[in-house]
JSON list of C-alpha atoms and ligand atoms in Angstrom, two decimals:
[
{"chain": "A", "resi": 14, "resn": "UNK", "atom": "CA", "xyz": [-5.22, 19.43, 18.75]},
{"chain": "A", "resi": 15, "resn": "UNK", "atom": "CA", "xyz": [-3.24, 17.61, 21.42]},
{"chain": "A", "resi": 16, "resn": "UNK", "atom": "CA", "xyz": [-1.11, 15.06, 19.52]},
{"chain": "A", "resi": 17, "resn": "UNK", "atom": "CA", "xyz": [0.84, 13.77, 22.46]},
{"chain": "A", "resi": 18, "resn": "UNK", "atom": "CA", "xyz": [0.48, 10.11, 23.31]},
{"chain": "A", "resi": 19, "resn": "UNK", "atom": "CA", "xyz": [-0.75, 9.09, 25.76]},
{"chain": "A", "resi": 20, "resn": "UNK", "atom": "CA", "xyz": [-2.82, 12.25, 25.91]},
{"chain": "A", "resi": 21, "resn": "UNK", "atom": "CA", "xyz": [-1.83, 14.46, 28.79]},
{"chain": "A", "resi": 22, "resn": "UNK", "atom": "CA", "xyz": [-5.35, 14.64, 30.05]},
{"chain": "A", "resi": 23, "resn": "UNK", "atom": "CA", "xyz": [-7.42, 11.51, 29.30]},
{"chain": "A", "resi": 24, "resn": "UNK", "atom": "CA", "xyz": [-10.58, 13.35, 30.23]},
{"chain": "A", "resi": 25, "resn": "UNK", "atom": "CA", "xyz": [-9.98, 15.63, 27.27]},
{"chain": "A", "resi": 26, "resn": "UNK", "atom": "CA", "xyz": [-10.58, 12.67, 24.96]},
{"chain": "A", "resi": 27, "resn": "UNK", "atom": "CA", "xyz": [-14.05, 12.97, 23.46]},
{"chain": "A", "resi": 28, "resn": "UNK", "atom": "CA", "xyz": [-14.89, 9.39, 24.31]},
{"chain": "A", "resi": 29, "resn": "UNK", "atom": "CA", "xyz": [-13.79, 9.58, 27.93]},
{"chain": "A", "resi": 30, "resn": "UNK", "atom": "CA", "xyz": [-11.08, 7.65, 29.74]},
{"chain": "A", "resi": 31, "resn": "UNK", "atom": "CA", "xyz": [-8.68, 5.74, 27.48]},
{"chain": "A", "resi": 32, "resn": "UNK", "atom": "CA", "xyz": [-7.88, 2.01, 27.66]},
{"chain": "A", "resi": 33, "resn": "UNK", "atom": "CA", "xyz": [-4.17, 1.07, 27.96]},
{"chain": "A", "resi": 34, "resn": "UNK", "atom": "CA", "xyz": [-1.99, 1.37, 24.83]},
{"chain": "A", "resi": 35, "resn": "UNK", "atom": "CA", "xyz": [-0.97, -1.70, 22.80]},
{"chain": "A", "resi": 36, "resn": "UNK", "atom": "CA", "xyz": [2.84, -1.93, 22.72]},
{"chain": "A", "resi": 37, "resn": "UNK", "atom": "CA", "xyz": [2.91, -4.53, 19.91]},
{"chain": "A", "resi": 38, "resn": "UNK", "atom": "CA", "xyz": [0.91, -2.27, 17.61]},
{"chain": "A", "resi": 39, "resn": "UNK", "atom": "CA", "xyz": [3.29, 0.60, 18.30]},
{"chain": "A", "resi": 40, "resn": "UNK", "atom": "CA", "xyz": [6.32, -1.64, 17.70]},
{"chain": "A", "resi": 41, "resn": "UNK", "atom": "CA", "xyz": [4.91, -2.62, 14.28]},
{"chain": "A", "resi": 42, "resn": "UNK", "atom": "CA", "xyz": [4.05, 0.94, 13.46]},
{"chain": "A", "resi": 43, "resn": "UNK", "atom": "CA", "xyz": [7.56, 2.38, 12.90]},
{"chain": "A", "resi": 44, "resn": "UNK", "atom": "CA", "xyz": [9.89, 1.03, 10.27]},
{"chain": "A", "resi": 45, "resn": "UNK", "atom": "CA", "xyz": [13.14, 1.41, 12.15]},
{"chain": "A", "resi": 46, "resn": "UNK", "atom": "CA", "xyz": [13.92, 1.23, 15.78]},
{"chain": "A", "resi": 47, "resn": "UNK", "atom": "CA", "xyz": [14.04, 4.73, 17.10]},
{"chain": "A", "resi": 48, "resn": "UNK", "atom": "CA", "xyz": [12.06, 6.25, 14.24]},
{"chain": "A", "resi": 49, "resn": "UNK", "atom": "CA", "xyz": [11.00, 9.02, 14.11]},
{"chain": "A", "resi": 50, "resn": "UNK", "atom": "CA", "xyz": [14.58, 10.11, 13.70]},
{"chain": "A", "resi": 51, "resn": "UNK", "atom": "CA", "xyz": [16.51, 12.17, 11.25]},
{"chain": "A", "resi": 52, "resn": "UNK", "atom": "CA", "xyz": [16.28, 9.55, 8.46]},
{"chain": "A", "resi": 53, "resn": "UNK", "atom": "CA", "xyz": [12.76, 8.54, 9.19]},
{"chain": "A", "resi": 54, "resn": "UNK", "atom": "CA", "xyz": [9.35, 9.53, 7.97]},
{"chain": "A", "resi": 55, "resn": "UNK", "atom": "CA", "xyz": [6.37, 10.91, 9.75]},
{"chain": "A", "resi": 56, "resn": "UNK", "atom": "CA", "xyz": [3.14, 8.96, 9.52]},
{"chain": "A", "resi": 57, "resn": "UNK", "atom": "CA", "xyz": [0.18, 9.80, 7.27]},
{"chain": "A", "resi": 58, "resn": "UNK", "atom": "CA", "xyz": [-3.49, 9.01, 7.48]},
{"chain": "A", "resi": 59, "resn": "UNK", "atom": "CA", "xyz": [-5.30, 8.52, 4.17]},
{"chain": "A", "resi": 60, "resn": "UNK", "atom": "CA", "xyz": [-8.79, 7.46, 3.18]},
{"chain": "A", "resi": 61, "resn": "UNK", "atom": "CA", "xyz": [-9.32, 4.25, 1.20]},
{"chain": "A", "resi": 62, "resn": "UNK", "atom": "CA", "xyz": [-9.75, 6.26, -2.00]},
{"chain": "A", "resi": 63, "resn": "UNK", "atom": "CA", "xyz": [-6.48, 8.09, -1.46]},
{"chain": "A", "resi": 64, "resn": "UNK", "atom": "CA", "xyz": [-7.52, 11.42, 0.00]},
{"chain": "A", "resi": 65, "resn": "UNK", "atom": "CA", "xyz": [-4.76, 12.57, 2.30]},
{"chain": "A", "resi": 66, "resn": "UNK", "atom": "CA", "xyz": [-5.90, 13.52, 5.80]},
{"chain": "A", "resi": 67, "resn": "UNK", "atom": "CA", "xyz": [-2.64, 14.13, 7.67]},
{"chain": "A", "resi": 68, "resn": "UNK", "atom": "CA", "xyz": [0.97, 13.78, 6.54]},
{"chain": "A", "resi": 69, "resn": "UNK", "atom": "CA", "xyz": [3.05, 14.76, 9.54]},
{"chain": "A", "resi": 70, "resn": "UNK", "atom": "CA", "xyz": [2.12, 12.60, 12.53]},
{"chain": "A", "resi": 71, "resn": "UNK", "atom": "CA", "xyz": [4.99, 11.79, 14.87]},
{"chain": "A", "resi": 72, "resn": "UNK", "atom": "CA", "xyz": [2.92, 9.53, 17.09]},
{"chain": "A", "resi": 73, "resn": "UNK", "atom": "CA", "xyz": [0.63, 6.72, 15.91]},
{"chain": "A", "resi": 74, "resn": "UNK", "atom": "CA", "xyz": [-2.97, 7.83, 15.44]},
{"chain": "A", "resi": 75, "resn": "UNK", "atom": "CA", "xyz": [-4.35, 7.25, 18.89]},
{"chain": "A", "resi": 76, "resn": "UNK", "atom": "CA", "xyz": [-7.29, 5.08, 17.87]},
{"chain": "A", "resi": 77, "resn": "UNK", "atom": "CA", "xyz": [-4.92, 2.70, 16.09]},
{"chain": "A", "resi": 78, "resn": "UNK", "atom": "CA", "xyz": [-2.78, 2.38, 19.16]},
{"chain": "A", "resi": 79, "resn": "UNK", "atom": "CA", "xyz": [-5.80, 1.56, 21.19]},
{"chain": "A", "resi": 80, "resn": "UNK", "atom": "CA", "xyz": [-6.76, -1.34, 18.95]},
{"chain": "A", "resi": 81, "resn": "UNK", "atom": "CA", "xyz": [-9.77, 0.44, 17.58]},
{"chain": "A", "resi": 82, "resn": "UNK", "atom": "CA", "xyz": [-8.77, 1.29, 14.05]},
{"chain": "A", "resi": 83, "resn": "UNK", "atom": "CA", "xyz": [-11.68, 3.66, 13.60]},
{"chain": "A", "resi": 84, "resn": "UNK", "atom": "CA", "xyz": [-10.10, 6.87, 12.40]},
{"chain": "A", "resi": 85, "resn": "UNK", "atom": "CA", "xyz": [-13.43, 8.15, 11.14]},
{"chain": "A", "resi": 86, "resn": "UNK", "atom": "CA", "xyz": [-14.55, 8.87, 7.59]},
{"chain": "A", "resi": 87, "resn": "UNK", "atom": "CA", "xyz": [-13.05, 11.01, 4.88]},
{"chain": "A", "resi": 88, "resn": "UNK", "atom": "CA", "xyz": [-14.74, 14.39, 4.73]},
{"chain": "A", "resi": 89, "resn": "UNK", "atom": "CA", "xyz": [-14.41, 14.43, 0.93]},
{"chain": "A", "resi": 90, "resn": "UNK", "atom": "CA", "xyz": [-15.77, 11.02, 0.00]},
{"chain": "A", "resi": 91, "resn": "UNK", "atom": "CA", "xyz": [-17.02, 9.28, 3.16]},
{"chain": "A", "resi": 92, "resn": "UNK", "atom": "CA", "xyz": [-14.59, 6.33, 2.91]},
{"chain": "A", "resi": 93, "resn": "UNK", "atom": "CA", "xyz": [-12.86, 4.92, 5.99]},
{"chain": "A", "resi": 94, "resn": "UNK", "atom": "CA", "xyz": [-9.64, 6.64, 6.99]},
{"chain": "A", "resi": 95, "resn": "UNK", "atom": "CA", "xyz": [-6.64, 4.33, 7.37]},
{"chain": "A", "resi": 96, "resn": "UNK", "atom": "CA", "xyz": [-3.66, 4.90, 9.63]},
{"chain": "A", "resi": 97, "resn": "UNK", "atom": "CA", "xyz": [-1.38, 1.96, 8.77]},
{"chain": "A", "resi": 98, "resn": "UNK", "atom": "CA", "xyz": [-0.60, -0.73, 6.19]},
{"chain": "A", "resi": 99, "resn": "UNK", "atom": "CA", "xyz": [-3.52, -3.14, 6.14]},
{"chain": "A", "resi": 100, "resn": "UNK", "atom": "CA", "xyz": [-1.14, -6.06, 5.80]},
{"chain": "A", "resi": 101, "resn": "UNK", "atom": "CA", "xyz": [1.70, -5.47, 8.27]},
{"chain": "A", "resi": 102, "resn": "UNK", "atom": "CA", "xyz": [0.68, -2.52, 10.43]},
{"chain": "A", "resi": 103, "resn": "UNK", "atom": "CA", "xyz": [3.51, -0.20, 9.36]},
{"chain": "A", "resi": 104, "resn": "UNK", "atom": "CA", "xyz": [2.71, 3.50, 9.32]},
{"chain": "A", "resi": 105, "resn": "UNK", "atom": "CA", "xyz": [1.71, 4.96, 5.97]},
{"chain": "A", "resi": 106, "resn": "UNK", "atom": "CA", "xyz": [4.76, 6.91, 4.83]},
{"chain": "A", "resi": 107, "resn": "UNK", "atom": "CA", "xyz": [4.22, 10.61, 5.42]},
{"chain": "A", "resi": 108, "resn": "UNK", "atom": "CA", "xyz": [6.60, 13.53, 5.10]},
{"chain": "A", "resi": 109, "resn": "UNK", "atom": "CA", "xyz": [10.29, 13.01, 5.86]},
{"chain": "A", "resi": 110, "resn": "UNK", "atom": "CA", "xyz": [11.25, 14.05, 9.36]},
{"chain": "A", "resi": 111, "resn": "UNK", "atom": "CA", "xyz": [13.87, 16.36, 7.85]},
{"chain": "A", "resi": 112, "resn": "UNK", "atom": "CA", "xyz": [11.34, 17.98, 5.55]},
{"chain": "A", "resi": 113, "resn": "UNK", "atom": "CA", "xyz": [11.72, 21.74, 5.80]},
{"chain": "A", "resi": 114, "resn": "UNK", "atom": "CA", "xyz": [8.40, 22.96, 4.47]},
{"chain": "A", "resi": 115, "resn": "UNK", "atom": "CA", "xyz": [6.18, 20.51, 6.22]},
{"chain": "A", "resi": 116, "resn": "UNK", "atom": "CA", "xyz": [3.24, 21.06, 3.92]},
{"chain": "A", "resi": 117, "resn": "UNK", "atom": "CA", "xyz": [0.84, 18.19, 3.36]},
{"chain": "A", "resi": 118, "resn": "UNK", "atom": "CA", "xyz": [0.64, 19.14, -0.29]},
{"chain": "A", "resi": 119, "resn": "UNK", "atom": "CA", "xyz": [4.33, 18.22, -0.69]},
{"chain": "A", "resi": 120, "resn": "UNK", "atom": "CA", "xyz": [3.62, 14.56, -0.03]},
{"chain": "A", "resi": 121, "resn": "UNK", "atom": "CA", "xyz": [3.66, 12.16, -2.95]},
{"chain": "A", "resi": 122, "resn": "UNK", "atom": "CA", "xyz": [1.14, 9.65, -1.66]},
{"chain": "A", "resi": 123, "resn": "UNK", "atom": "CA", "xyz": [2.83, 6.23, -1.39]},
{"chain": "A", "resi": 124, "resn": "UNK", "atom": "CA", "xyz": [1.14, 3.50, -3.43]},
{"chain": "A", "resi": 125, "resn": "UNK", "atom": "CA", "xyz": [2.80, 0.56, -1.69]},
{"chain": "A", "resi": 126, "resn": "UNK", "atom": "CA", "xyz": [3.83, -0.22, 1.86]},
{"chain": "A", "resi": 127, "resn": "UNK", "atom": "CA", "xyz": [7.56, 0.46, 2.20]},
{"chain": "A", "resi": 128, "resn": "UNK", "atom": "CA", "xyz": [8.07, -2.54, 4.47]},
{"chain": "A", "resi": 129, "resn": "UNK", "atom": "CA", "xyz": [6.00, -5.39, 3.03]},
{"chain": "A", "resi": 130, "resn": "UNK", "atom": "CA", "xyz": [5.25, -4.11, -0.49]},
{"chain": "A", "resi": 131, "resn": "UNK", "atom": "CA", "xyz": [1.52, -4.59, -0.13]},
{"chain": "A", "resi": 132, "resn": "UNK", "atom": "CA", "xyz": [-0.40, -2.15, -2.35]},
{"chain": "A", "resi": 133, "resn": "UNK", "atom": "CA", "xyz": [-2.38, 0.44, -0.42]},
{"chain": "A", "resi": 134, "resn": "UNK", "atom": "CA", "xyz": [-6.13, 0.40, -1.24]},
{"chain": "A", "resi": 135, "resn": "UNK", "atom": "CA", "xyz": [-5.88, 3.62, -3.29]},
{"chain": "A", "resi": 136, "resn": "UNK", "atom": "CA", "xyz": [-3.26, 2.25, -5.67]},
{"chain": "A", "resi": 137, "resn": "UNK", "atom": "CA", "xyz": [-4.74, 1.73, -9.11]},
{"chain": "A", "resi": 138, "resn": "UNK", "atom": "CA", "xyz": [-4.48, -1.13, -11.57]},
{"chain": "A", "resi": 139, "resn": "UNK", "atom": "CA", "xyz": [-1.97, 1.01, -13.44]},
{"chain": "A", "resi": 140, "resn": "UNK", "atom": "CA", "xyz": [0.17, 1.50, -10.29]},
{"chain": "A", "resi": 141, "resn": "UNK", "atom": "CA", "xyz": [0.25, -2.25, -9.70]},
{"chain": "A", "resi": 142, "resn": "UNK", "atom": "CA", "xyz": [1.21, -2.98, -13.29]},
{"chain": "A", "resi": 143, "resn": "UNK", "atom": "CA", "xyz": [3.98, -0.35, -13.00]},
{"chain": "A", "resi": 144, "resn": "UNK", "atom": "CA", "xyz": [5.23, -2.12, -9.90]},
{"chain": "A", "resi": 145, "resn": "UNK", "atom": "CA", "xyz": [5.38, -5.43, -11.77]},
{"chain": "A", "resi": 146, "resn": "UNK", "atom": "CA", "xyz": [7.32, -3.68, -14.57]},
{"chain": "A", "resi": 147, "resn": "UNK", "atom": "CA", "xyz": [9.80, -2.36, -12.00]},
{"chain": "A", "resi": 148, "resn": "UNK", "atom": "CA", "xyz": [10.20, -5.84, -10.56]},
{"chain": "A", "resi": 149, "resn": "UNK", "atom": "CA", "xyz": [10.55, -7.24, -14.07]},
{"chain": "A", "resi": 150, "resn": "UNK", "atom": "CA", "xyz": [13.63, -5.05, -14.61]},
{"chain": "A", "resi": 151, "resn": "UNK", "atom": "CA", "xyz": [15.31, -6.83, -11.70]},
{"chain": "A", "resi": 152, "resn": "UNK", "atom": "CA", "xyz": [14.60, -10.34, -13.02]},
{"chain": "A", "resi": 153, "resn": "UNK", "atom": "CA", "xyz": [17.52, -12.38, -14.24]},
{"chain": "A", "resi": 154, "resn": "UNK", "atom": "CA", "xyz": [16.06, -13.28, -17.64]},
{"chain": "A", "resi": 155, "resn": "UNK", "atom": "CA", "xyz": [16.70, -12.44, -21.31]},
{"chain": "A", "resi": 156, "resn": "UNK", "atom": "CA", "xyz": [15.89, -8.93, -22.56]},
{"chain": "A", "resi": 157, "resn": "UNK", "atom": "CA", "xyz": [13.78, -10.54, -25.28]},
{"chain": "A", "resi": 158, "resn": "UNK", "atom": "CA", "xyz": [11.68, -12.32, -22.65]},
{"chain": "A", "resi": 159, "resn": "UNK", "atom": "CA", "xyz": [11.32, -9.08, -20.71]},
{"chain": "A", "resi": 160, "resn": "UNK", "atom": "CA", "xyz": [9.99, -7.36, -23.83]},
{"chain": "A", "resi": 161, "resn": "UNK", "atom": "CA", "xyz": [7.38, -10.07, -24.30]},
{"chain": "A", "resi": 162, "resn": "UNK", "atom": "CA", "xyz": [6.34, -9.85, -20.65]},
{"chain": "A", "resi": 163, "resn": "UNK", "atom": "CA", "xyz": [6.09, -6.05, -20.92]},
{"chain": "A", "resi": 164, "resn": "UNK", "atom": "CA", "xyz": [3.79, -6.45, -23.89]},
{"chain": "A", "resi": 165, "resn": "UNK", "atom": "CA", "xyz": [1.54, -8.87, -22.00]},
{"chain": "A", "resi": 166, "resn": "UNK", "atom": "CA", "xyz": [1.44, -6.50, -19.01]},
{"chain": "A", "resi": 167, "resn": "UNK", "atom": "CA", "xyz": [0.47, -3.60, -21.28]},
{"chain": "A", "resi": 168, "resn": "UNK", "atom": "CA", "xyz": [-2.38, -5.68, -22.76]},
{"chain": "A", "resi": 169, "resn": "UNK", "atom": "CA", "xyz": [-3.51, -6.72, -19.29]},
{"chain": "A", "resi": 170, "resn": "UNK", "atom": "CA", "xyz": [-3.44, -3.11, -18.18]},
{"chain": "A", "resi": 171, "resn": "UNK", "atom": "CA", "xyz": [-5.83, -2.24, -21.02]},
{"chain": "A", "resi": 172, "resn": "UNK", "atom": "CA", "xyz": [-7.99, -5.35, -20.63]},
{"chain": "A", "resi": 173, "resn": "UNK", "atom": "CA", "xyz": [-11.46, -4.59, -19.34]},
{"chain": "A", "resi": 174, "resn": "UNK", "atom": "CA", "xyz": [-12.79, -7.58, -17.34]},
{"chain": "A", "resi": 175, "resn": "UNK", "atom": "CA", "xyz": [-16.19, -6.97, -18.96]},
{"chain": "A", "resi": 176, "resn": "UNK", "atom": "CA", "xyz": [-14.65, -7.95, -22.30]},
{"chain": "A", "resi": 177, "resn": "UNK", "atom": "CA", "xyz": [-13.16, -11.10, -20.80]},
{"chain": "A", "resi": 178, "resn": "UNK", "atom": "CA", "xyz": [-15.94, -12.49, -18.62]},
{"chain": "A", "resi": 179, "resn": "UNK", "atom": "CA", "xyz": [-14.55, -16.01, -18.43]},
{"chain": "A", "resi": 180, "resn": "UNK", "atom": "CA", "xyz": [-11.01, -14.80, -17.88]},
{"chain": "A", "resi": 181, "resn": "UNK", "atom": "CA", "xyz": [-9.70, -16.63, -20.93]},
{"chain": "A", "resi": 182, "resn": "UNK", "atom": "CA", "xyz": [-7.49, -13.83, -22.16]},
{"chain": "A", "resi": 183, "resn": "UNK", "atom": "CA", "xyz": [-6.27, -13.00, -18.65]},
{"chain": "A", "resi": 184, "resn": "UNK", "atom": "CA", "xyz": [-5.40, -16.66, -18.07]},
{"chain": "A", "resi": 185, "resn": "UNK", "atom": "CA", "xyz": [-3.54, -16.85, -21.36]},
{"chain": "A", "resi": 186, "resn": "UNK", "atom": "CA", "xyz": [-1.52, -13.69, -20.72]},
{"chain": "A", "resi": 187, "resn": "UNK", "atom": "CA", "xyz": [-0.68, -14.31, -17.06]},
{"chain": "A", "resi": 188, "resn": "UNK", "atom": "CA", "xyz": [0.25, -17.89, -17.99]},
{"chain": "A", "resi": 189, "resn": "UNK", "atom": "CA", "xyz": [2.61, -16.58, -20.69]},
{"chain": "A", "resi": 190, "resn": "UNK", "atom": "CA", "xyz": [4.15, -14.14, -18.19]},
{"chain": "A", "resi": 191, "resn": "UNK", "atom": "CA", "xyz": [4.85, -16.91, -15.68]},
{"chain": "A", "resi": 192, "resn": "UNK", "atom": "CA", "xyz": [6.47, -18.98, -18.42]},
{"chain": "A", "resi": 193, "resn": "UNK", "atom": "CA", "xyz": [8.87, -16.19, -19.40]},
{"chain": "A", "resi": 194, "resn": "UNK", "atom": "CA", "xyz": [9.49, -14.75, -15.93]},
{"chain": "A", "resi": 195, "resn": "UNK", "atom": "CA", "xyz": [8.85, -17.58, -13.46]},
{"chain": "A", "resi": 196, "resn": "UNK", "atom": "CA", "xyz": [9.89, -15.56, -10.40]},
{"chain": "A", "resi": 197, "resn": "UNK", "atom": "CA", "xyz": [7.98, -12.36, -11.20]},
{"chain": "A", "resi": 198, "resn": "UNK", "atom": "CA", "xyz": [4.77, -13.24, -9.41]},
{"chain": "A", "resi": 199, "resn": "UNK", "atom": "CA", "xyz": [6.54, -14.44, -6.29]},
{"chain": "A", "resi": 200, "resn": "UNK", "atom": "CA", "xyz": [7.57, -12.37, -3.27]},
{"chain": "A", "resi": 201, "resn": "UNK", "atom": "CA", "xyz": [6.85, -8.66, -3.74]},
{"chain": "A", "resi": 202, "resn": "UNK", "atom": "CA", "xyz": [5.37, -9.43, -7.16]},
{"chain": "A", "resi": 203, "resn": "UNK", "atom": "CA", "xyz": [2.72, -11.68, -5.66]},
{"chain": "A", "resi": 204, "resn": "UNK", "atom": "CA", "xyz": [1.47, -8.76, -3.59]},
{"chain": "A", "resi": 205, "resn": "UNK", "atom": "CA", "xyz": [1.32, -6.37, -6.52]},
{"chain": "A", "resi": 206, "resn": "UNK", "atom": "CA", "xyz": [-0.41, -9.04, -8.62]},
{"chain": "A", "resi": 207, "resn": "UNK", "atom": "CA", "xyz": [-2.82, -10.24, -5.97]},
{"chain": "A", "resi": 208, "resn": "UNK", "atom": "CA", "xyz": [-5.65, -7.89, -6.80]},
{"chain": "A", "resi": 209, "resn": "UNK", "atom": "CA", "xyz": [-4.82, -7.80, -10.51]},
{"chain": "A", "resi": 210, "resn": "UNK", "atom": "CA", "xyz": [-5.55, -11.46, -11.07]},
{"chain": "A", "resi": 211, "resn": "UNK", "atom": "CA", "xyz": [-9.05, -12.81, -10.69]},
{"chain": "A", "resi": 212, "resn": "UNK", "atom": "CA", "xyz": [-9.45, -15.69, -8.23]},
{"chain": "A", "resi": 213, "resn": "UNK", "atom": "CA", "xyz": [-10.52, -18.14, -10.94]},
{"chain": "A", "resi": 214, "resn": "UNK", "atom": "CA", "xyz": [-7.45, -17.30, -13.01]},
{"chain": "A", "resi": 215, "resn": "UNK", "atom": "CA", "xyz": [-5.21, -17.59, -9.95]},
{"chain": "A", "resi": 216, "resn": "UNK", "atom": "CA", "xyz": [-6.49, -21.09, -9.28]},
{"chain": "A", "resi": 217, "resn": "UNK", "atom": "CA", "xyz": [-6.15, -22.14, -12.92]},
{"chain": "A", "resi": 218, "resn": "UNK", "atom": "CA", "xyz": [-2.52, -20.99, -12.90]},
{"chain": "A", "resi": 219, "resn": "UNK", "atom": "CA", "xyz": [-1.73, -22.61, -9.55]},
{"chain": "A", "resi": 220, "resn": "UNK", "atom": "CA", "xyz": [-0.94, -19.27, -7.90]},
{"chain": "A", "resi": 221, "resn": "UNK", "atom": "CA", "xyz": [-2.96, -19.93, -4.75]},
{"chain": "B", "resi": 21, "resn": "LIG", "atom": "ZN1", "xyz": [-11.80, 10.20, 0.59]},
{"chain": "B", "resi": 22, "resn": "LIG", "atom": "ZN1", "xyz": [2.95, -3.44, 5.04]}
]
């Protein structure tokens, strides 16, 4: 497959002549100026359910560059294939440039965007709770308060929304978390928590 961009021969493209590239999309796509470079990462494409398609792209997937984000469907599950963070447009972190083996199987699929912290669609409830626990460790609050927050997070992790149809327990626990760790659900934490907290609960707690 010809991975050069723009393709050397536009007529080789299955859909015919290509429209002009979008420089702003390319500028958003790499984390650092000049990446790919020795400290950078290649780009990955991944389906919404987390099936890895490619892990070693050194140019943006061409459809993304062209403003048509259609990278096709996953051959394993039929879900849309994504080529960038859905929030900020950064590439999905693939293999390190310096990676010697260059095998897709060596990639630990990233769960969060490494620029904006937004969870990728394949990250699970558990992943997002883990992220909040990591952020909790950095909070400037008492260890005793951290322990209480950890306990609430563990209960929320296990809470099945079917057992809490009106969101009473969720509201109680998230409310208690905000009381003990007022900064936890701000910044990066707000992104990890976004899809964990039901809209009704968010409104009740004044998070929106
Ligand atoms: Zn899939
Ligand atoms: Zn992002």
